[in-house]
Coordinates of C-alpha atoms and ligand atoms in Angstrom, one line a residue:
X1 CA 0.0 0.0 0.0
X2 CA 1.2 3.5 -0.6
X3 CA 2.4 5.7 2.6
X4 CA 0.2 7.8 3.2
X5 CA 1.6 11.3 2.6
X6 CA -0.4 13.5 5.2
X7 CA -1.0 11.4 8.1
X8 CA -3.6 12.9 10.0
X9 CA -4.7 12.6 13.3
X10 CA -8.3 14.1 13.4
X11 CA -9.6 17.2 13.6
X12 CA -7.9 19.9 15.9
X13 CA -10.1 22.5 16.0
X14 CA -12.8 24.9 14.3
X15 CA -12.7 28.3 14.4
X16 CA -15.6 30.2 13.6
X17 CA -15.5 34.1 12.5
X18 CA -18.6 35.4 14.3
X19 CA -20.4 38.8 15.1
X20 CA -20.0 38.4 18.8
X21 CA -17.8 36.1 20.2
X22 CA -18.1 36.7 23.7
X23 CA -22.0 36.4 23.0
X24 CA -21.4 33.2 20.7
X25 CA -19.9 31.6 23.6
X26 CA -22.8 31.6 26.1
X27 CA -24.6 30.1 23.4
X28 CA -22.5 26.9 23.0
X29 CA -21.9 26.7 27.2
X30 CA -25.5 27.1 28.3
X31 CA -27.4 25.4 24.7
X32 CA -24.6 22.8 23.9
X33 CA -22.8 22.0 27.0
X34 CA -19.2 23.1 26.0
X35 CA -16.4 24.4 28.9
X36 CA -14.6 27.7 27.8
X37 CA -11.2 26.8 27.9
X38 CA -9.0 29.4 26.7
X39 CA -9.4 33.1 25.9
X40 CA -6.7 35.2 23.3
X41 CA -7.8 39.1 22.7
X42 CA -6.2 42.7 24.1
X43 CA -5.8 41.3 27.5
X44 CA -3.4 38.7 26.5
X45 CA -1.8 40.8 24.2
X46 CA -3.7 40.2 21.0
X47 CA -5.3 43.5 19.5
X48 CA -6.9 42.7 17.0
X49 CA -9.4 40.5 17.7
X50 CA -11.4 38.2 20.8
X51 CA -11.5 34.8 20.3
X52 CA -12.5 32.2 22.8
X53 CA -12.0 28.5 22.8
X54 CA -14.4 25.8 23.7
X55 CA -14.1 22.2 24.2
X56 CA -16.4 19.2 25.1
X57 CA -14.6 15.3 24.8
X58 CA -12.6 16.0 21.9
X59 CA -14.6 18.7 20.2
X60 CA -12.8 21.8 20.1
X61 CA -14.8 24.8 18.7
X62 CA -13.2 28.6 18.7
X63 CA -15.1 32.0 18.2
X64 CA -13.4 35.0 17.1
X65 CA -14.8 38.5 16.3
X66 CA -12.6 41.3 15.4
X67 CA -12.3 44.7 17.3
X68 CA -11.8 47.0 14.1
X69 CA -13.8 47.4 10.8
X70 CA -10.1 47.5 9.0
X71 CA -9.5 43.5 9.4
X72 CA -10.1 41.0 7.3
X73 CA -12.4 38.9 9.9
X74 CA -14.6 42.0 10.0
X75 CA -14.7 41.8 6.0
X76 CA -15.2 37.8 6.2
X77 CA -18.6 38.5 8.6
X78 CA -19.4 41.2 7.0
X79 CA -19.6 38.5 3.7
X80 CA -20.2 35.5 5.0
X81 CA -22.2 36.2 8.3
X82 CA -21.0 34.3 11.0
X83 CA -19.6 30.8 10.0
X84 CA -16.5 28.6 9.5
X85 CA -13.2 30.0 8.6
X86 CA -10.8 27.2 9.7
X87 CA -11.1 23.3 9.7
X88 CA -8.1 22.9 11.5
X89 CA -6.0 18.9 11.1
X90 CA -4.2 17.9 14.2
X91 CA -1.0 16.5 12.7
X92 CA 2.7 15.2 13.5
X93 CA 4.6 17.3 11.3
X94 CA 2.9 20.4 10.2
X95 CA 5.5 21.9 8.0
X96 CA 5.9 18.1 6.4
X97 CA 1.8 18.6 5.7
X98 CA 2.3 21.6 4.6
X99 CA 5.3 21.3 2.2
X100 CA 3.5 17.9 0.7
X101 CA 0.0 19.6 -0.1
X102 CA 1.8 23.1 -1.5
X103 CA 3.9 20.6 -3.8
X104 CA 0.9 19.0 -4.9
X105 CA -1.3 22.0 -6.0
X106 CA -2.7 23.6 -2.6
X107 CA -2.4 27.1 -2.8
X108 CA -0.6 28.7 0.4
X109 CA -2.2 30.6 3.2
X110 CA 0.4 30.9 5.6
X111 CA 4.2 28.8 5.7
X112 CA 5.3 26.8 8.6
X113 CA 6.0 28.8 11.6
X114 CA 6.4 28.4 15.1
X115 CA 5.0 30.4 18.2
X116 CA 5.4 29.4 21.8
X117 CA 5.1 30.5 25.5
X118 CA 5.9 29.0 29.1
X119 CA 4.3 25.6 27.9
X120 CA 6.0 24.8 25.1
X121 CA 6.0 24.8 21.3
X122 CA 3.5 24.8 18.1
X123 CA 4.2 24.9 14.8
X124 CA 1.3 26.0 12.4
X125 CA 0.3 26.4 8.6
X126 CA -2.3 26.8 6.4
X127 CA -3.4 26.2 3.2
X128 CA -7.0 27.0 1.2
X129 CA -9.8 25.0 0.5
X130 CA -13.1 25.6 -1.0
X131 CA -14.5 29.4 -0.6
X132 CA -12.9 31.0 1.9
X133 CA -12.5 28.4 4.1
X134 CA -8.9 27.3 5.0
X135 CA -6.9 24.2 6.9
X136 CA -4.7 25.0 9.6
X137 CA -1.9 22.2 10.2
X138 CA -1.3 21.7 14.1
X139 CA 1.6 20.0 15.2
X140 CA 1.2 20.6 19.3
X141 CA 3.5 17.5 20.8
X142 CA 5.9 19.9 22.4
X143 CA 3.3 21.7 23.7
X144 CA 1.0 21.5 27.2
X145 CA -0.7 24.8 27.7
X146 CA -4.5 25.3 27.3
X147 CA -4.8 25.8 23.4
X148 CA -2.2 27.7 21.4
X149 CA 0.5 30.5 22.6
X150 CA -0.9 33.2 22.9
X151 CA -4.3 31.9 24.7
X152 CA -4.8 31.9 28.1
X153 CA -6.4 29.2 30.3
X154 CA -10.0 29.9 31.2
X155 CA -12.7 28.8 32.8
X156 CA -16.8 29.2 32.2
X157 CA -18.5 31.6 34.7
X158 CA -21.3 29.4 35.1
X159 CA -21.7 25.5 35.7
X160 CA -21.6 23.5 32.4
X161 CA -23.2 20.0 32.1
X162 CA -21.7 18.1 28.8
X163 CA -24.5 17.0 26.6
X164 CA -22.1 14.1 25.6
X165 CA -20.3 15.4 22.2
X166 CA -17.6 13.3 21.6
X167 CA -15.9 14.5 18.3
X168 CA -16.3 15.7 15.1
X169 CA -17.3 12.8 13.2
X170 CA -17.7 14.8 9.2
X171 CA -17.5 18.6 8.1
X172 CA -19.7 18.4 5.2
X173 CA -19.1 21.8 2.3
X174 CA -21.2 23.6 -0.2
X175 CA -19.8 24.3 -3.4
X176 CA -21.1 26.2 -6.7
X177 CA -22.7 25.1 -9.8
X178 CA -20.2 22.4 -11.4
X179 CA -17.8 22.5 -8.4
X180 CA -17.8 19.2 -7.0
X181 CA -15.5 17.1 -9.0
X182 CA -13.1 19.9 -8.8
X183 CA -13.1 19.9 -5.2
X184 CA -13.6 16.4 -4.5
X185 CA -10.2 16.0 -6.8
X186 CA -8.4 18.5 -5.0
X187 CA -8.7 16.7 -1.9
X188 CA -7.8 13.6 -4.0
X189 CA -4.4 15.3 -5.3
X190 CA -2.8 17.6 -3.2
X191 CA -4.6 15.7 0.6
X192 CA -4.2 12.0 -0.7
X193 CA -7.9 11.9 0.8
X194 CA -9.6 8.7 -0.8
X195 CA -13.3 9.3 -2.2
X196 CA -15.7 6.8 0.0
X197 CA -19.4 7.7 -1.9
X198 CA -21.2 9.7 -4.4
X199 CA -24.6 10.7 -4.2
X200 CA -26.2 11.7 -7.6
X201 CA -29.4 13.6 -7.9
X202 CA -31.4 10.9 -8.5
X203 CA -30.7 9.7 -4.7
X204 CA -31.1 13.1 -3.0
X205 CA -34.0 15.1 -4.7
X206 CA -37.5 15.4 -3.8
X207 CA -40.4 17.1 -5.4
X208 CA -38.5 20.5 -5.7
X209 CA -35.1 20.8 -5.4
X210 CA -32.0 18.8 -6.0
X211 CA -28.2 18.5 -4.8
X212 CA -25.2 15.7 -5.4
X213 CA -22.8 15.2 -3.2
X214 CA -19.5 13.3 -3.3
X215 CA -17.8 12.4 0.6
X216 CA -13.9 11.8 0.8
X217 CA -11.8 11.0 3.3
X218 CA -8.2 10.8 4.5
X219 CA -6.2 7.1 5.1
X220 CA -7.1 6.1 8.5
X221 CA -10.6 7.9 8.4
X222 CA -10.2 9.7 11.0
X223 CA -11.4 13.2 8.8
X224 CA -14.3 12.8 6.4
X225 CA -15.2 15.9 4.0
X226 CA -18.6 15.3 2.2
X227 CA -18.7 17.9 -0.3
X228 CA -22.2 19.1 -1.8
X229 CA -23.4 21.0 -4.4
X230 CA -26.7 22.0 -5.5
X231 CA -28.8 20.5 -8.9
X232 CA -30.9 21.3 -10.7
X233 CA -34.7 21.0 -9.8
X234 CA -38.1 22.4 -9.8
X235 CA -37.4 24.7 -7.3
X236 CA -34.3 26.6 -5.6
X237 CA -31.9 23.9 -3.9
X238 CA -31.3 24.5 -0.6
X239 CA -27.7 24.4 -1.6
X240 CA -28.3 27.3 -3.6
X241 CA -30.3 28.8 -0.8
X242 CA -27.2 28.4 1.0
X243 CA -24.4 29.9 -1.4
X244 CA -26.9 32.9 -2.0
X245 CA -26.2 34.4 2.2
X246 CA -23.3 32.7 2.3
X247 CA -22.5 34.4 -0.7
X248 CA -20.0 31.5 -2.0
X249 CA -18.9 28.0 -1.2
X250 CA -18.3 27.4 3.0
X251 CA -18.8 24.9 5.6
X252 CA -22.7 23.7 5.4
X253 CA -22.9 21.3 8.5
X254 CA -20.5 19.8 11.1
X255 CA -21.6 16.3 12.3
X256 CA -20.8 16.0 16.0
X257 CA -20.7 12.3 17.7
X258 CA -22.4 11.1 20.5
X259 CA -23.1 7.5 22.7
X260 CA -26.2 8.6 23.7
X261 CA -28.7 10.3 21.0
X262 CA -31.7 10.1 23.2
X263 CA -29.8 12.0 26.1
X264 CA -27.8 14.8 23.9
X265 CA -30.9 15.2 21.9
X266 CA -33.1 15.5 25.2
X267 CA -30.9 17.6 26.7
X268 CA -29.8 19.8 23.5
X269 CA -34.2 20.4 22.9
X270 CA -34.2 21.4 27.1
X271 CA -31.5 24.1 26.7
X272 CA -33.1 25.7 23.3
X273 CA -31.2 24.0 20.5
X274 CA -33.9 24.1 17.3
X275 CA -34.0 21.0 15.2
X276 CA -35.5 20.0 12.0
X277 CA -38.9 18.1 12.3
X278 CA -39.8 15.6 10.0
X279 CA -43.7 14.7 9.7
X280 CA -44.6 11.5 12.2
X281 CA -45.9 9.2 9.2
X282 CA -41.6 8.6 8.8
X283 CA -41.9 6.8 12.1
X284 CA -45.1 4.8 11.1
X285 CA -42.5 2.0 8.9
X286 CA -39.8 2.9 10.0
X287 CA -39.0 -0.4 11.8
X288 CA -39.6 -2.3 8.2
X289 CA -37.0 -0.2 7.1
X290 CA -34.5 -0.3 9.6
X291 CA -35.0 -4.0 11.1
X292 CA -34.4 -4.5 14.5
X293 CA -32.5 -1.7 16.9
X294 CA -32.1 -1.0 20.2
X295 CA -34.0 1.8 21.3
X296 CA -37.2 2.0 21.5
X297 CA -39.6 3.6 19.2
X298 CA -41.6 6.4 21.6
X299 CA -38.0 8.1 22.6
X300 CA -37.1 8.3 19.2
X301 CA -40.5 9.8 17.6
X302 CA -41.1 12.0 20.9
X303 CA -37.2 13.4 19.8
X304 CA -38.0 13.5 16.2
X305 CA -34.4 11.4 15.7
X306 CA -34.0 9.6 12.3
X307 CA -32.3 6.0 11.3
X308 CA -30.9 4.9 8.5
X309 CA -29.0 1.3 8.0
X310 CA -26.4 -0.3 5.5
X311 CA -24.0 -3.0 5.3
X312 CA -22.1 -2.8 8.4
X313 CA -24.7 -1.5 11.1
X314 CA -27.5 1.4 12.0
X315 CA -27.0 5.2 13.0
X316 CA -29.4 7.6 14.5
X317 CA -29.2 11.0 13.7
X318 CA -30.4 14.9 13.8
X319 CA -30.0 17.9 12.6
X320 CA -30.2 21.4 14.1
X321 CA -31.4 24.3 12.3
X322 CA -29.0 27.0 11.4
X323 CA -27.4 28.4 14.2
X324 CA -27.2 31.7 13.1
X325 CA -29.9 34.1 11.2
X326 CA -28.9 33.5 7.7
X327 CA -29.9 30.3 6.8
X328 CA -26.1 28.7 6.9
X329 CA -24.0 26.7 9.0
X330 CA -26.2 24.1 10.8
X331 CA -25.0 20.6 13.3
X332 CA -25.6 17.1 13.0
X333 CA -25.8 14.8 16.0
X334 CA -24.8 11.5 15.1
X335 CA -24.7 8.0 16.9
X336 CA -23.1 5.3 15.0
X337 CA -23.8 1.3 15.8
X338 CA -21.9 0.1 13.2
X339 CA -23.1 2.2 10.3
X340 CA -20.2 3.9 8.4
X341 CA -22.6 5.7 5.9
X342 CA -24.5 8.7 6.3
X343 CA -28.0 8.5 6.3
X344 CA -28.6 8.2 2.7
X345 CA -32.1 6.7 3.6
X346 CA -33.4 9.5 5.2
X347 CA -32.7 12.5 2.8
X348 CA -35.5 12.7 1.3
X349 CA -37.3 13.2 4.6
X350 CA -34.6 15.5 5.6
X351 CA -34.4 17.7 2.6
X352 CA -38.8 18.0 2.7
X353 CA -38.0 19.6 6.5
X354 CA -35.6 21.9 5.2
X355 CA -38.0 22.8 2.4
X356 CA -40.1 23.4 4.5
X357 CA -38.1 26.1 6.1
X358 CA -37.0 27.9 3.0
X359 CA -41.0 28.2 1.8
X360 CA -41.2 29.6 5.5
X361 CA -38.1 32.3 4.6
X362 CA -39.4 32.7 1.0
X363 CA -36.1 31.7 -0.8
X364 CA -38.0 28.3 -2.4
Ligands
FE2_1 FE1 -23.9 14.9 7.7

């Protein structure tokens, strides 16, 4: 078998560019269960910007809202609204990642270079992917603070329960018209990622609107990048729906993983967390689809959680609806027994509940 070139380890972080940070944060504590961590911004010598870090199991999320209007995180909201700017990949070697993608066609974002403080050393680099999204190489073994220099260690204010993420299981992206392939081959060339499925229009349209979607992912599958993009149909896609406030190609949907569905989901609904409703009639066979499976029934129906089977096993899963005003970035909540797929079965319910919210905002 051929070494794989960019060992990767999973992902490190993601770092959203947001409105209000400090605002955001409170959000993901109190609705999502996550401990603030770490804080960078004027008080830790970093003028520019606020950013705070956020971490449940191994889910590491970071917010960061700049202070000025003359900065390009200001210009990227002021685009984009708030979403993701960096899919960060935890790696060994990160000027070794770097130096093999750049030499295979990635286009730079920023070299190798190392920072470090009182706990040690990073080394970090980036290159771009689709829109204006970008991967951050982390290489942090010589390093034992609480994020990155130039963070400082902090704690919440209030009492955070986990709702039991565990880690980012897929990052899913929306590309334009015709962009796929070229994406999906990008990730092929210069990432040595593998492609796992495609999904033609045929498998994911519904009355009105259309998309195809192709997933890859890296050697050990560890990082899994479904990449989307809309087709044509009767009616808008909501991929297109998407592109038009994102105003380009971004991060659609991060899948978060969980042991306990009913408990996250139950817990998630308590603290405010909007989801997606499909109709009950999708729970009235859904047994004959499924087969047999653990929970039962009532739980899953009262939660509104969907399952899907293939080969290998069964996963339940969820998704929230966008967690910000335009109708953008959203979360999945996964539990996997066995299933490596990714719910194939239950898009075309899916994508008739997210219909129905774009009727609802008029952009069907
Ligand atoms: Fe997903």
């Amino acid at each position: 078998m051929q070494q794989d070139f960019l060992p990767l380890n999973g992902t490190d972080y993601i770092e959203f560019y947001c409105g209000n940070a400090k605002q955001s944060s409170l959000f993901y504590q109190n609705c999502f269960g996550y401990e603030l961590i770490a804080y960078a911004g004027p008080e830790t010598g970093v003028m520019d910007r606020s950013s705070y870090v956020l971490k449940q199991d191994k889910v590491r999320i970071v917010l960061t809202t700049a202070l000025h209007q003359d900065n390009p995180i200001s210009e990227h909201v002021k685009k984009h609204g708030d979403g993701v700017k960096v899919l960060a990949l935890w790696v060994d070697d990160a000027t070794k990642s770097y130096e093999e993608t750049v030499k295979r066609g990635a286009q730079s974002v920023e070299a190798p270079k190392t920072s470090s403080d009182e706990h040690g050393e990073v080394v970090t680099a980036s290159i771009q992917t689709y829109g204006e999204t970008i991967h951050t190489f982390v290489e942090r073994k010589n390093y034992r603070g609480a994020f990155l220099p130039g963070f400082e260690a902090r704690k919440s204010l209030i009492d955070v329960t986990p709702v039991g993420l565990k880690y980012v299981d897929h990052c899913v992206g929306n590309v334009g018209w015709g962009e796929m392939n070229t994406w999906v081959e990008f990730y092929e060339r210069t990432m040595g990622f593998n492609l796992l499925i495609t999904f033609d229009d045929k498998d994911i349209s519904t009355d009105y609107t259309a998309l195809m979607s192709k997933v890859v992912s890296n050697g050990n599958g560890y990082v899994k990048f479904p990449i989307n993009e809309p087709a044509e149909g009767k009616k808008k896609s909501q991929i297109e729906e998407y592109i038009d406030f994102y105003n380009g190609a971004g991060v659609q949907h991060i899948a978060i993983a969980t042991d306990d569905i009913l408990h996250t989901v139950s817990e998630l609904r308590k603290r405010g967390v909007e989801f997606l409703m499909v109709p009950n009639t999708y729970y009235d066979d859904l047994l004959d689809r499924v087969g047999e499976i653990d929970e039962d029934l009532q739980p899953l129906k009262d939660l509104n959680i969907l399952v899907d089977r293939d080969d290998e096993g069964y996963l339940l899963q969820i998704f929230t609806k966008p967690v910000q005003d335009r109708p953008t970035v959203f979360y999945e909540i996964i539990q996997r027994k066995g299933a490596k797929s990714f719910g194939k079965g239950n898009f075309k319910a899916l994508f008739e509940a997210i219909e129905r919210e774009q009727a609802l905002r008029g952009n069907l």
